[in-house]
JSON list of N, CA and C in Angstrom, two decimals:
[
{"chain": "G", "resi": 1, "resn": "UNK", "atom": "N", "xyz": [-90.98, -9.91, 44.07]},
{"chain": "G", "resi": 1, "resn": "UNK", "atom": "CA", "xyz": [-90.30, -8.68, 44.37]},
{"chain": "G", "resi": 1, "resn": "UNK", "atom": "C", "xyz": [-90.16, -7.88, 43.07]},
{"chain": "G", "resi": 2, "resn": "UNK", "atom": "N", "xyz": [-90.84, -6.74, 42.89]},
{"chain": "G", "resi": 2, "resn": "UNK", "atom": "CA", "xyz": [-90.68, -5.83, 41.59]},
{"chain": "G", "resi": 2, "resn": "UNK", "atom": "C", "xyz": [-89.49, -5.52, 41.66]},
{"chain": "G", "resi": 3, "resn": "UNK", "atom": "N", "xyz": [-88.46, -4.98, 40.09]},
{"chain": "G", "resi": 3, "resn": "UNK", "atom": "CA", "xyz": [-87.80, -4.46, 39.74]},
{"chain": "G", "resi": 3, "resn": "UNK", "atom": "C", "xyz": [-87.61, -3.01, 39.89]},
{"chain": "G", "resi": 4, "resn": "UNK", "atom": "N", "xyz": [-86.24, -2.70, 40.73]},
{"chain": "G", "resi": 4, "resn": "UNK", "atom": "CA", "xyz": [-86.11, -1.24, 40.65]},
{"chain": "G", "resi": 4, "resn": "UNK", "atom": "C", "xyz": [-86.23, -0.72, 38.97]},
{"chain": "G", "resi": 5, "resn": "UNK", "atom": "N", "xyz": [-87.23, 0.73, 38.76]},
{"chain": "G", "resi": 5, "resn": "UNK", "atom": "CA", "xyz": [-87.24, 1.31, 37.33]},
{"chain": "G", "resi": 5, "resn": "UNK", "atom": "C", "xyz": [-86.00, 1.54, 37.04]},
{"chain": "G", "resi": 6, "resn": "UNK", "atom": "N", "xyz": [-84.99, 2.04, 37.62]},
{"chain": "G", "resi": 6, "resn": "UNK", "atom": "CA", "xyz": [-83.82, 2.38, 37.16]},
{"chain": "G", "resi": 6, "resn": "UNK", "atom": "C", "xyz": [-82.85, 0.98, 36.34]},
{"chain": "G", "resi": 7, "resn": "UNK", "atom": "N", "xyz": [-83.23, -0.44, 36.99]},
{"chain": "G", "resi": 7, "resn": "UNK", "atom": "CA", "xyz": [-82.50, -1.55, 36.05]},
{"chain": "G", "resi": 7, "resn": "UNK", "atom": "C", "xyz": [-82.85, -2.35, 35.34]},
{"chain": "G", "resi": 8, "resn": "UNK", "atom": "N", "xyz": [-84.32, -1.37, 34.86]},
{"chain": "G", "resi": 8, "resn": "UNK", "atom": "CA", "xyz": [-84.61, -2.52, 33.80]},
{"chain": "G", "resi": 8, "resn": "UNK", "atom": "C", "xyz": [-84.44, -1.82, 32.44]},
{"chain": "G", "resi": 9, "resn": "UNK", "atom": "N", "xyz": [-83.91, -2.24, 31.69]},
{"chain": "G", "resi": 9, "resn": "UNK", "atom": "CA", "xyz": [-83.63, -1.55, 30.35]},
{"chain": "G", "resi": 9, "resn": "UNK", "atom": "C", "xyz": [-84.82, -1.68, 29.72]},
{"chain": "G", "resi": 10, "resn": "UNK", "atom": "N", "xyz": [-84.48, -0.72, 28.09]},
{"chain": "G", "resi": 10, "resn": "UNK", "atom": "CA", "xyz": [-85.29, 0.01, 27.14]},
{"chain": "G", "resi": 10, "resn": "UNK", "atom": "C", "xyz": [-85.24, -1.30, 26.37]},
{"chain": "G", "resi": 11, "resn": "UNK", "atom": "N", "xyz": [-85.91, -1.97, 25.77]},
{"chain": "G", "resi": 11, "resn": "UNK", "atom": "CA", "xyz": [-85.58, -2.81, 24.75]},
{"chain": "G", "resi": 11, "resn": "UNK", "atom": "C", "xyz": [-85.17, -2.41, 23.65]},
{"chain": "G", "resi": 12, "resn": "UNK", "atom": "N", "xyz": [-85.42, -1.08, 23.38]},
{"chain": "G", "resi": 12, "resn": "UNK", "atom": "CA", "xyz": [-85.50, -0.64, 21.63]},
{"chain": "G", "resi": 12, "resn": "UNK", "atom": "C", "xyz": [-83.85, -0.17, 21.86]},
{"chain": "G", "resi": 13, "resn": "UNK", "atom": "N", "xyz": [-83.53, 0.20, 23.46]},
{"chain": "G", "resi": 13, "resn": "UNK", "atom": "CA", "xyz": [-81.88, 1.17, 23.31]},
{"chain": "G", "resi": 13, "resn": "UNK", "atom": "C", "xyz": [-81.22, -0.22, 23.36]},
{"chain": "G", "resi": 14, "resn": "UNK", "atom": "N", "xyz": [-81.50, -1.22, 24.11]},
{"chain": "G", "resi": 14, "resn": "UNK", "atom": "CA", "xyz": [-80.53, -2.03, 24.17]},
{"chain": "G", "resi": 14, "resn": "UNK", "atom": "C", "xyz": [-80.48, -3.27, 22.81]},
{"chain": "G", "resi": 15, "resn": "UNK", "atom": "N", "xyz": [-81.33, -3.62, 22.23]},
{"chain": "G", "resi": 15, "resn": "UNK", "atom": "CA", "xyz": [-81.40, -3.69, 20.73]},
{"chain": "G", "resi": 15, "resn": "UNK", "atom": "C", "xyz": [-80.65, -3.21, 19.63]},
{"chain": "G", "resi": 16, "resn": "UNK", "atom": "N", "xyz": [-80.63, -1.61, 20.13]},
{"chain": "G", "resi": 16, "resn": "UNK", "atom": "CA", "xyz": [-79.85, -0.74, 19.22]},
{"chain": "G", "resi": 16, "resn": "UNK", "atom": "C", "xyz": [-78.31, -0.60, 19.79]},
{"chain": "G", "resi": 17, "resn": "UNK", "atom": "N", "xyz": [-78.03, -0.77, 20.82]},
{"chain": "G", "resi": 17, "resn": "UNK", "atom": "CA", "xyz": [-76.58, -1.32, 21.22]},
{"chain": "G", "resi": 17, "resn": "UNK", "atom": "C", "xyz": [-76.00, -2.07, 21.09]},
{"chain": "G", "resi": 18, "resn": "UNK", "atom": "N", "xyz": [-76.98, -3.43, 21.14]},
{"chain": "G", "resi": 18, "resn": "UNK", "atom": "CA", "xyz": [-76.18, -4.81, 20.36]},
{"chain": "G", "resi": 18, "resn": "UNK", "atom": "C", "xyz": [-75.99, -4.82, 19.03]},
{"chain": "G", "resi": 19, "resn": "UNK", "atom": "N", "xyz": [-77.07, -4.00, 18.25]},
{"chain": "G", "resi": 19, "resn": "UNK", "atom": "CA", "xyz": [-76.88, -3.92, 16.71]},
{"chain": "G", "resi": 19, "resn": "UNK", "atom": "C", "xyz": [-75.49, -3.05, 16.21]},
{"chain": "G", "resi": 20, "resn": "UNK", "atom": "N", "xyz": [-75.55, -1.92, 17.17]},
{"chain": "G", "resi": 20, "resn": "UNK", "atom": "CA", "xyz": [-73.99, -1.46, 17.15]},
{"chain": "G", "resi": 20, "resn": "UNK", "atom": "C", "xyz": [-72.66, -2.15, 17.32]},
{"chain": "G", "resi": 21, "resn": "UNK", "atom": "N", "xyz": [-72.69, -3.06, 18.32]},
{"chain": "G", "resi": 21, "resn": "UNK", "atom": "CA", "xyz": [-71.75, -3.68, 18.80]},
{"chain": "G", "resi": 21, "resn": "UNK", "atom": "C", "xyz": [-71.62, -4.79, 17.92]},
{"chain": "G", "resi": 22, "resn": "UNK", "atom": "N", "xyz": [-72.45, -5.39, 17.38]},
{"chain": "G", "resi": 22, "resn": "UNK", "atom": "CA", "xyz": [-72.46, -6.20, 16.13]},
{"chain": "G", "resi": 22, "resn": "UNK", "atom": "C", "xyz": [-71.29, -5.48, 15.10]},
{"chain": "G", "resi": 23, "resn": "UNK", "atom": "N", "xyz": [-72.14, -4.24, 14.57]},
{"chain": "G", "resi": 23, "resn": "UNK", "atom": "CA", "xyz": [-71.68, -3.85, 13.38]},
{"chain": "G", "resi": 23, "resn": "UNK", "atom": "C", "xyz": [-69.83, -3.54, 13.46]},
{"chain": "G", "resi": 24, "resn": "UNK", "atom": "N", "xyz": [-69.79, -3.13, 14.57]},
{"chain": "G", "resi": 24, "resn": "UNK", "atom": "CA", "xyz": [-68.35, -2.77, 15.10]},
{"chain": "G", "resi": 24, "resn": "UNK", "atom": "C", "xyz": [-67.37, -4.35, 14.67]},
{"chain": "G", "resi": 25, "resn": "UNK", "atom": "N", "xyz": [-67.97, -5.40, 15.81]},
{"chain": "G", "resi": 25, "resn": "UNK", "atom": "CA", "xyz": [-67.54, -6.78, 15.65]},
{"chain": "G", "resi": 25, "resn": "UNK", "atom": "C", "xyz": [-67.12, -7.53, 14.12]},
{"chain": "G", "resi": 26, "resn": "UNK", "atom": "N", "xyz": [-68.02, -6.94, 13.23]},
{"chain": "G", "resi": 26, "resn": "UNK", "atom": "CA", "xyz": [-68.10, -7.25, 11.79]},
{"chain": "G", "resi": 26, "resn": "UNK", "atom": "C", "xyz": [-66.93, -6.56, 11.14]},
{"chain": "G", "resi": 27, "resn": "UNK", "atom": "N", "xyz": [-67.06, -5.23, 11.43]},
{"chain": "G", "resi": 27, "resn": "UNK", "atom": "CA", "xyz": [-65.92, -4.79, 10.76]},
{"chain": "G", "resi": 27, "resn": "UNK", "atom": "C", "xyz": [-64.18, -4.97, 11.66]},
{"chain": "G", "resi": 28, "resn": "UNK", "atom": "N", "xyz": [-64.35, -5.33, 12.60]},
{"chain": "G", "resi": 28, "resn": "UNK", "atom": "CA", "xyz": [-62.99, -6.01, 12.95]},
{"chain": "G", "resi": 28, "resn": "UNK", "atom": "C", "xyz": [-62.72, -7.31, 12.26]},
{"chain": "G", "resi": 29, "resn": "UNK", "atom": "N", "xyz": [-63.53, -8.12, 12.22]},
{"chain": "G", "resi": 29, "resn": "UNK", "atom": "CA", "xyz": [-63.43, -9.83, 11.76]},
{"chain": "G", "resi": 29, "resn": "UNK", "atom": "C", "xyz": [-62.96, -9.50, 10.42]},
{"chain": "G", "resi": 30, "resn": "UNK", "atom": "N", "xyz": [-63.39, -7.79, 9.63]},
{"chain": "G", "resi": 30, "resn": "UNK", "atom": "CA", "xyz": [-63.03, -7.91, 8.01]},
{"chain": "G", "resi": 30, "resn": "UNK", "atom": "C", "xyz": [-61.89, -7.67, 8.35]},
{"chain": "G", "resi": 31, "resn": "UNK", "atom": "N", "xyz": [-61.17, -6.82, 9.34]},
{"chain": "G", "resi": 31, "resn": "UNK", "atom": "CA", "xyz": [-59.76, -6.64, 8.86]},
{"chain": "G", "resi": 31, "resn": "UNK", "atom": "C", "xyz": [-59.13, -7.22, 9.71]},
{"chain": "G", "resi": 32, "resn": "UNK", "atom": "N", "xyz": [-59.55, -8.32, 10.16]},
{"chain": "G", "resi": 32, "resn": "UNK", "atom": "CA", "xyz": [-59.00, -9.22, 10.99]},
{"chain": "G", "resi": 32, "resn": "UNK", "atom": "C", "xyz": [-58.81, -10.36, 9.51]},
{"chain": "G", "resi": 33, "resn": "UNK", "atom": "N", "xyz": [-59.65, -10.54, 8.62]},
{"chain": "G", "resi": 33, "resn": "UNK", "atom": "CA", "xyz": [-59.53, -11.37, 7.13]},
{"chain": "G", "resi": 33, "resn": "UNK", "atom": "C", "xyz": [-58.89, -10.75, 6.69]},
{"chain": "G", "resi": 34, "resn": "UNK", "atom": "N", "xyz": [-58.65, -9.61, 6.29]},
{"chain": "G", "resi": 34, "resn": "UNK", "atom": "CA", "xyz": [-57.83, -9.01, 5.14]},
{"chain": "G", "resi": 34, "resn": "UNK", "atom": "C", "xyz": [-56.08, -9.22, 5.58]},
{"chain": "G", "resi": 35, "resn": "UNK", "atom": "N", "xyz": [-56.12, -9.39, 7.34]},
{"chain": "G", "resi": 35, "resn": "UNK", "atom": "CA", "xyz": [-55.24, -9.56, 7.79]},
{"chain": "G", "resi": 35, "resn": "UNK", "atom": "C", "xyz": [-54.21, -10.67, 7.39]},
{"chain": "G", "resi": 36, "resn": "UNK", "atom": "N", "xyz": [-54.81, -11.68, 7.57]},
{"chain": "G", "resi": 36, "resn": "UNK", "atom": "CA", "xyz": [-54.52, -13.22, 7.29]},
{"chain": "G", "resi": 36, "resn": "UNK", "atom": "C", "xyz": [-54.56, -13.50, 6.37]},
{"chain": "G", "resi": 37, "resn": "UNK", "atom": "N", "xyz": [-55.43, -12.92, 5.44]},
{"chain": "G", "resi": 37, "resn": "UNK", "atom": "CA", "xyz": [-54.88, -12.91, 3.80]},
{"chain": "G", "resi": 37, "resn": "UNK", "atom": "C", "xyz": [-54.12, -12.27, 3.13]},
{"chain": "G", "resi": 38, "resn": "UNK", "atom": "N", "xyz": [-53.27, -11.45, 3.55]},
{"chain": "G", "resi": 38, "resn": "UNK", "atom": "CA", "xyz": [-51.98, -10.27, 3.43]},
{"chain": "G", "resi": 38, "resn": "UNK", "atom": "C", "xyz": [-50.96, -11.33, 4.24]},
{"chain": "G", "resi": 39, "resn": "UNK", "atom": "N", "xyz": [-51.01, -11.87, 4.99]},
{"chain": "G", "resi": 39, "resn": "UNK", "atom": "CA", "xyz": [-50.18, -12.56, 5.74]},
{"chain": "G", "resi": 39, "resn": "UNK", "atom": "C", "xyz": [-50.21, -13.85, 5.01]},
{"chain": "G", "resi": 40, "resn": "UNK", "atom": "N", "xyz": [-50.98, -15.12, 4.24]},
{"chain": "G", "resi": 40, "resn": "UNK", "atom": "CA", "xyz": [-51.52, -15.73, 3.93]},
{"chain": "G", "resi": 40, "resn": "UNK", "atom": "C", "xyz": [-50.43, -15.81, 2.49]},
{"chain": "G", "resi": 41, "resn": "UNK", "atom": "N", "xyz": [-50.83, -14.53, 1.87]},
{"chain": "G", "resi": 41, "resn": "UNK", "atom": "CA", "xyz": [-49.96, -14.58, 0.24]},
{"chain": "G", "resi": 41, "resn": "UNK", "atom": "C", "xyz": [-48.78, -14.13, 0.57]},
{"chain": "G", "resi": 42, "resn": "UNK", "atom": "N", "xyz": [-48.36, -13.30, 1.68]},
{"chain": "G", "resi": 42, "resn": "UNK", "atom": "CA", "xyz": [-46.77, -13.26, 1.84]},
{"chain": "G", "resi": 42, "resn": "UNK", "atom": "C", "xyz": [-45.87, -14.39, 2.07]},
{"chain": "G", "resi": 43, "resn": "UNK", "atom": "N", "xyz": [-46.78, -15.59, 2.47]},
{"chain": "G", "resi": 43, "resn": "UNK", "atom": "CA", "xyz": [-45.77, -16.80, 3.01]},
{"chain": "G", "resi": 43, "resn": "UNK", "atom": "C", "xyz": [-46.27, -17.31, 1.77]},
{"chain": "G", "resi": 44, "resn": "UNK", "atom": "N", "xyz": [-47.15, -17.73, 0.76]},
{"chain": "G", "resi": 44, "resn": "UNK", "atom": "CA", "xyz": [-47.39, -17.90, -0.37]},
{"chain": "G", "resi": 44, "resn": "UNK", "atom": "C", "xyz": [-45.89, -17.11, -1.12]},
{"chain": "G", "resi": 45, "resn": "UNK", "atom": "N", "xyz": [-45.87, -16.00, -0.98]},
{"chain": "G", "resi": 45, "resn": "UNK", "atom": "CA", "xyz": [-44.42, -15.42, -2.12]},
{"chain": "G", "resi": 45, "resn": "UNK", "atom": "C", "xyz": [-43.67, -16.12, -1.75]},
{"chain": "G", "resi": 46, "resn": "UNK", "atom": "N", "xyz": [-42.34, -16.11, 0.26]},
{"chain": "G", "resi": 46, "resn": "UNK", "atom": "CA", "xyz": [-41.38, -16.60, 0.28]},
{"chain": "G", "resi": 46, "resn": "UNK", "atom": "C", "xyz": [-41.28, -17.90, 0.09]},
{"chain": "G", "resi": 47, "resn": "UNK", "atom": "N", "xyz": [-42.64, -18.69, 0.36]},
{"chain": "G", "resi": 47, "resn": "UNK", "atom": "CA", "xyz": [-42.60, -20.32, -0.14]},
{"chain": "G", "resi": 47, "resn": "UNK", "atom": "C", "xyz": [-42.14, -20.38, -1.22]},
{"chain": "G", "resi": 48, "resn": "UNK", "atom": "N", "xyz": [-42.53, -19.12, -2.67]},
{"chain": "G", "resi": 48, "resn": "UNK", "atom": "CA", "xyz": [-42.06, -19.10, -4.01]},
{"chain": "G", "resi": 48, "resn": "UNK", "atom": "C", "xyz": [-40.31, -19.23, -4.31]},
{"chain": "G", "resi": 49, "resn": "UNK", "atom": "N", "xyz": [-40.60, -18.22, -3.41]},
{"chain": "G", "resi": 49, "resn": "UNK", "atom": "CA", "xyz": [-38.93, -17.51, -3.63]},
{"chain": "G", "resi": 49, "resn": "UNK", "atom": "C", "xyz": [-38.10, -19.20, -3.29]},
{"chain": "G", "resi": 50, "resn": "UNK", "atom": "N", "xyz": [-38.41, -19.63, -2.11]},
{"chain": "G", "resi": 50, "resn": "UNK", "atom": "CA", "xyz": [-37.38, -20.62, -1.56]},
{"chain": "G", "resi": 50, "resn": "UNK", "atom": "C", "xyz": [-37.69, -21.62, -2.75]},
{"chain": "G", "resi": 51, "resn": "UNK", "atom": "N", "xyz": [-38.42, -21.88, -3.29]},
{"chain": "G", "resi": 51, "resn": "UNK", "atom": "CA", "xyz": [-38.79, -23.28, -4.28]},
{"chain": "G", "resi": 51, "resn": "UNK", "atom": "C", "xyz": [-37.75, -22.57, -5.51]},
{"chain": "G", "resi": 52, "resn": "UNK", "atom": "N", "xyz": [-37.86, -21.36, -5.81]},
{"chain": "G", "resi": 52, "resn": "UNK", "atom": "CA", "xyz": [-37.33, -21.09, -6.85]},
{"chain": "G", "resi": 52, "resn": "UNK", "atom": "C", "xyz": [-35.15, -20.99, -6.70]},
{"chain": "G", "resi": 53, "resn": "UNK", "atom": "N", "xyz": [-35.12, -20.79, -5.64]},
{"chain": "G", "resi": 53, "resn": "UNK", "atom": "CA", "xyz": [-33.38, -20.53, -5.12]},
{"chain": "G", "resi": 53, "resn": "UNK", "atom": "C", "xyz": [-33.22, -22.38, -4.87]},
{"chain": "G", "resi": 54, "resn": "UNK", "atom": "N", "xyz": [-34.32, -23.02, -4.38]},
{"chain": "G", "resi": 54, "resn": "UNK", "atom": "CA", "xyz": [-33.70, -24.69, -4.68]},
{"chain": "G", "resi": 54, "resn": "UNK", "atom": "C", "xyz": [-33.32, -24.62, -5.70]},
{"chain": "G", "resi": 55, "resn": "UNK", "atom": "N", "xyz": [-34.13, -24.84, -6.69]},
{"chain": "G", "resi": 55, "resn": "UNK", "atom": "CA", "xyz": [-34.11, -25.46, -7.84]},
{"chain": "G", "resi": 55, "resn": "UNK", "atom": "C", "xyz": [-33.10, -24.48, -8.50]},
{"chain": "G", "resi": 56, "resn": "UNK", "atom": "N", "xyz": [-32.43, -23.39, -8.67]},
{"chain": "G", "resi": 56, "resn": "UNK", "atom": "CA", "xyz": [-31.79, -22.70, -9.22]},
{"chain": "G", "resi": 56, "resn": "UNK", "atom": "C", "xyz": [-30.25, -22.87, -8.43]},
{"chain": "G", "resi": 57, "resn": "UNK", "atom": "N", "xyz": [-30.14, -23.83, -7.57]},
{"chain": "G", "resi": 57, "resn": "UNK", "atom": "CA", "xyz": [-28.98, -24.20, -6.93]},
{"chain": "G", "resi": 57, "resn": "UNK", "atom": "C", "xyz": [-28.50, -25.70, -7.61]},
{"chain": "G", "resi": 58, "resn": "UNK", "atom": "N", "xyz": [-27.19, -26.13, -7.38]},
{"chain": "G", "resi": 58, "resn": "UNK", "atom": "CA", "xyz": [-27.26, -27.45, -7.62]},
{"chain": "G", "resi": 58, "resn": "UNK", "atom": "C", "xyz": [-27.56, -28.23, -7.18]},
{"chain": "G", "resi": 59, "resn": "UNK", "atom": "N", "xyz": [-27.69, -28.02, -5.64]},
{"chain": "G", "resi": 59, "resn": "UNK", "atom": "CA", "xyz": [-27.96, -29.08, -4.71]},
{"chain": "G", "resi": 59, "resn": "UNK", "atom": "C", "xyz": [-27.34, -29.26, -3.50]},
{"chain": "G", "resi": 60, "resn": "UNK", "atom": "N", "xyz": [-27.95, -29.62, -2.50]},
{"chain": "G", "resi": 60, "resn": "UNK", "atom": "CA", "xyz": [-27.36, -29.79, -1.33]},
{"chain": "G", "resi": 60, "resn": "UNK", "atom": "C", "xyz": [-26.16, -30.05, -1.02]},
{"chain": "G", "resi": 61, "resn": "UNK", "atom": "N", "xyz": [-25.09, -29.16, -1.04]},
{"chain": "G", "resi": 61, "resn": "UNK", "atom": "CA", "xyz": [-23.40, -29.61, -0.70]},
{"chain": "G", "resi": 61, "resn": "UNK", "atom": "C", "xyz": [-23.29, -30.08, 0.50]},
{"chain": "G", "resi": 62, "resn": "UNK", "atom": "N", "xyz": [-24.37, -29.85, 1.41]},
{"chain": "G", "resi": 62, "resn": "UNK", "atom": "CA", "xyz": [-24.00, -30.23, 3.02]},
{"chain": "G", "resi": 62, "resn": "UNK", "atom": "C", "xyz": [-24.66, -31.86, 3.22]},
{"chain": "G", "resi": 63, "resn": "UNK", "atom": "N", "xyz": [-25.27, -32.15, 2.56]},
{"chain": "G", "resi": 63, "resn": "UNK", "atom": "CA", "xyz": [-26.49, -33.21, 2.30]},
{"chain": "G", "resi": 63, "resn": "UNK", "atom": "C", "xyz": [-27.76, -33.33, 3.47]},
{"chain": "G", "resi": 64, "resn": "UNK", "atom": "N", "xyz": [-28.57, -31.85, 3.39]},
{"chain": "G", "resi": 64, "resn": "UNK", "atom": "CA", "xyz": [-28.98, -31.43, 3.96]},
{"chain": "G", "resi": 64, "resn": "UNK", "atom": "C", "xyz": [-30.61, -31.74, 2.96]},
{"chain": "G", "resi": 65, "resn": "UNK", "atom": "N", "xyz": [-31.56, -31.90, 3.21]},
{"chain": "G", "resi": 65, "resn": "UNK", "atom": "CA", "xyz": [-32.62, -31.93, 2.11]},
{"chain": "G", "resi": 65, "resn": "UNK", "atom": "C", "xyz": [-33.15, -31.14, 1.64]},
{"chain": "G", "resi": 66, "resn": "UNK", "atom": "N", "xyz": [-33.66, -30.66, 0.56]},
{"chain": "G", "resi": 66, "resn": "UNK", "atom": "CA", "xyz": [-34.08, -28.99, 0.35]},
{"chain": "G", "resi": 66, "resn": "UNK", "atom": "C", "xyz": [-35.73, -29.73, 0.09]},
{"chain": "G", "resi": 67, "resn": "UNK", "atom": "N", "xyz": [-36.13, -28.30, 0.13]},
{"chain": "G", "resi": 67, "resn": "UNK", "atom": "CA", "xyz": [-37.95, -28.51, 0.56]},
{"chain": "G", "resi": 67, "resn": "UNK", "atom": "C", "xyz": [-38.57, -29.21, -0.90]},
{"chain": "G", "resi": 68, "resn": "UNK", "atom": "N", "xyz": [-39.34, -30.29, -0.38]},
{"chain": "G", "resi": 68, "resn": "UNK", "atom": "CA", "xyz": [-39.88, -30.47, -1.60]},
{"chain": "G", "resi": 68, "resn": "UNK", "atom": "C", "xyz": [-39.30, -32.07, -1.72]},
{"chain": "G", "resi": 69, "resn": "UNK", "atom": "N", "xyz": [-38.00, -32.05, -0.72]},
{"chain": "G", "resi": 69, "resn": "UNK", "atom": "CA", "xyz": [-37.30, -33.97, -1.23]},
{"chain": "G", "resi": 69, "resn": "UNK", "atom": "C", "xyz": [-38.42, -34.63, -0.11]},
{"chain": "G", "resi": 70, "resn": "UNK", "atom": "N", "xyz": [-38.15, -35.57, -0.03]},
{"chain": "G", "resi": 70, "resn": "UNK", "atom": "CA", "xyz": [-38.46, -37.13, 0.76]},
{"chain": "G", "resi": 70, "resn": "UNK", "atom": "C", "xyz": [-38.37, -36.16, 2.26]},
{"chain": "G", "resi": 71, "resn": "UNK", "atom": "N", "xyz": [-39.03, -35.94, 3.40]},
{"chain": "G", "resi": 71, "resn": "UNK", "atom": "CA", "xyz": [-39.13, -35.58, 4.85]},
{"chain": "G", "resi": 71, "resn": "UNK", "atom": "C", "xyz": [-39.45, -34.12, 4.89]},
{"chain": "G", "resi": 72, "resn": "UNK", "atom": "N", "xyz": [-40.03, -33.72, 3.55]},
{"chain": "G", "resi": 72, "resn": "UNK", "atom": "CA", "xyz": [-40.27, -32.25, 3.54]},
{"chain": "G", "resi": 72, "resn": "UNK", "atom": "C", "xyz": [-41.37, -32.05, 4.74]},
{"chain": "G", "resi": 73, "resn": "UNK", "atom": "N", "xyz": [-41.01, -30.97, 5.41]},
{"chain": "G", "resi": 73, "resn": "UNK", "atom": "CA", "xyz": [-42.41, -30.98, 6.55]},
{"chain": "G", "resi": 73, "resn": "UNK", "atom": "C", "xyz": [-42.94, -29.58, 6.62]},
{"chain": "G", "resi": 74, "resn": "UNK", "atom": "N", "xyz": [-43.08, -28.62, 5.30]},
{"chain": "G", "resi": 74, "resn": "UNK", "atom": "CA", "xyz": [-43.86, -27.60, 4.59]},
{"chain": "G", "resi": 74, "resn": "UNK", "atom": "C", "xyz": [-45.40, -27.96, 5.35]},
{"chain": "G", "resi": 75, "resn": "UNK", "atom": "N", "xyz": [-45.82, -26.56, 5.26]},
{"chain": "G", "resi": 75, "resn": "UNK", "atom": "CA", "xyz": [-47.27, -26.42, 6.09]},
{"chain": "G", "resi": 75, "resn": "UNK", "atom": "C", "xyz": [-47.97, -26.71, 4.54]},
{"chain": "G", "resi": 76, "resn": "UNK", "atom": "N", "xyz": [-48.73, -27.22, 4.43]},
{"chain": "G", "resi": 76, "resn": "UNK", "atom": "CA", "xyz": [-49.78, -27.33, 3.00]},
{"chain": "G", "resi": 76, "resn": "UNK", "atom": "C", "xyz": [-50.86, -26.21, 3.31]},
{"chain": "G", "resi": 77, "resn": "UNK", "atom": "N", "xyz": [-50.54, -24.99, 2.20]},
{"chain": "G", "resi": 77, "resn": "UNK", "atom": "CA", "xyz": [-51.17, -23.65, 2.96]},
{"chain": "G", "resi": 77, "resn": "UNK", "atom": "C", "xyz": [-52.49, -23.71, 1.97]},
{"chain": "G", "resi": 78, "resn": "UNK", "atom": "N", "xyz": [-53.21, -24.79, 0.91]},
{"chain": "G", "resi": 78, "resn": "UNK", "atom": "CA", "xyz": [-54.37, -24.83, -0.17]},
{"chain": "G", "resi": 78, "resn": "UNK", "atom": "C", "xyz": [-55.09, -24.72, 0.85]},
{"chain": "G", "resi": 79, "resn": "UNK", "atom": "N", "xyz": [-55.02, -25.93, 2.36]},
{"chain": "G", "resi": 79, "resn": "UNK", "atom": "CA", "xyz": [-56.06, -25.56, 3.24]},
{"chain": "G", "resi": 79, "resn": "UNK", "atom": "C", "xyz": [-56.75, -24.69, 3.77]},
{"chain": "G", "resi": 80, "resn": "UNK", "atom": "N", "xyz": [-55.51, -23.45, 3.95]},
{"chain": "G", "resi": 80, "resn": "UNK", "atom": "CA", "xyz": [-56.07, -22.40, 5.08]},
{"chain": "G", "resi": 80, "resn": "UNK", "atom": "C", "xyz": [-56.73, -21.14, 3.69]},
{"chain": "G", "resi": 81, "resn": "UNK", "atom": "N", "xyz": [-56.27, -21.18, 2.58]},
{"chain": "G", "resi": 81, "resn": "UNK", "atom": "CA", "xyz": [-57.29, -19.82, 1.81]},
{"chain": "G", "resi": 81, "resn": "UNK", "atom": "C", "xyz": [-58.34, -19.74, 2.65]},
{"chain": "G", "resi": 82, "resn": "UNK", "atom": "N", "xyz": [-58.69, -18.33, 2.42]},
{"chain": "G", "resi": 82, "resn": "UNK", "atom": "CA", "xyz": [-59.82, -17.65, 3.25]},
{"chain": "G", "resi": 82, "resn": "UNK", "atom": "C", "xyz": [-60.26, -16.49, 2.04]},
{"chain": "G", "resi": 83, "resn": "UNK", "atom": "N", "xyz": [-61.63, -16.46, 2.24]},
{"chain": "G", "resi": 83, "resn": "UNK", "atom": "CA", "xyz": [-62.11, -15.71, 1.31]},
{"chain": "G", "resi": 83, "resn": "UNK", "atom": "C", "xyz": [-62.84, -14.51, 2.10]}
]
């Protein structure tokens, strides 16, 4: 059974639509990265900040553990860098 002319596509237009739709895709995924790496070093700072207000405290008055003792359960963020 032949194909109606009307549904068979152009190869060269539909080629050139996926290459578009590519290029589109690409530049979301970059600022979909730039995303997570703006997000990435902000929890990088407050992780700072909190390590730095421990240690600049005396110590747990409630005997509560501060990050960093024995049951610390901190995300280990060396893994996730993204370049």
């Amino acid at each position: 059974m032949p194909r109606s002319t009307d549904r068979q596509a152009d190869p060269a237009a539909t080629t050139a639509s996926l290459v578009a739709e590519a290029a589109l895709l690409e530049g979301r995924l970059r600022l979909l990265r730039e995303a997570i790496n703006t997000v990435d070093a902000r929890i990088e700072a407050v992780s700072e900040t909190l390590r730095q207000l421990q240690h600049s405290g005396a110590g747990p008055a409630d005997g509560h553990k501060h990050l960093g003792e024995a049951g610390d359960t901190r995300l280990d963020h060396s893994a996730t860098r993204r370049t």
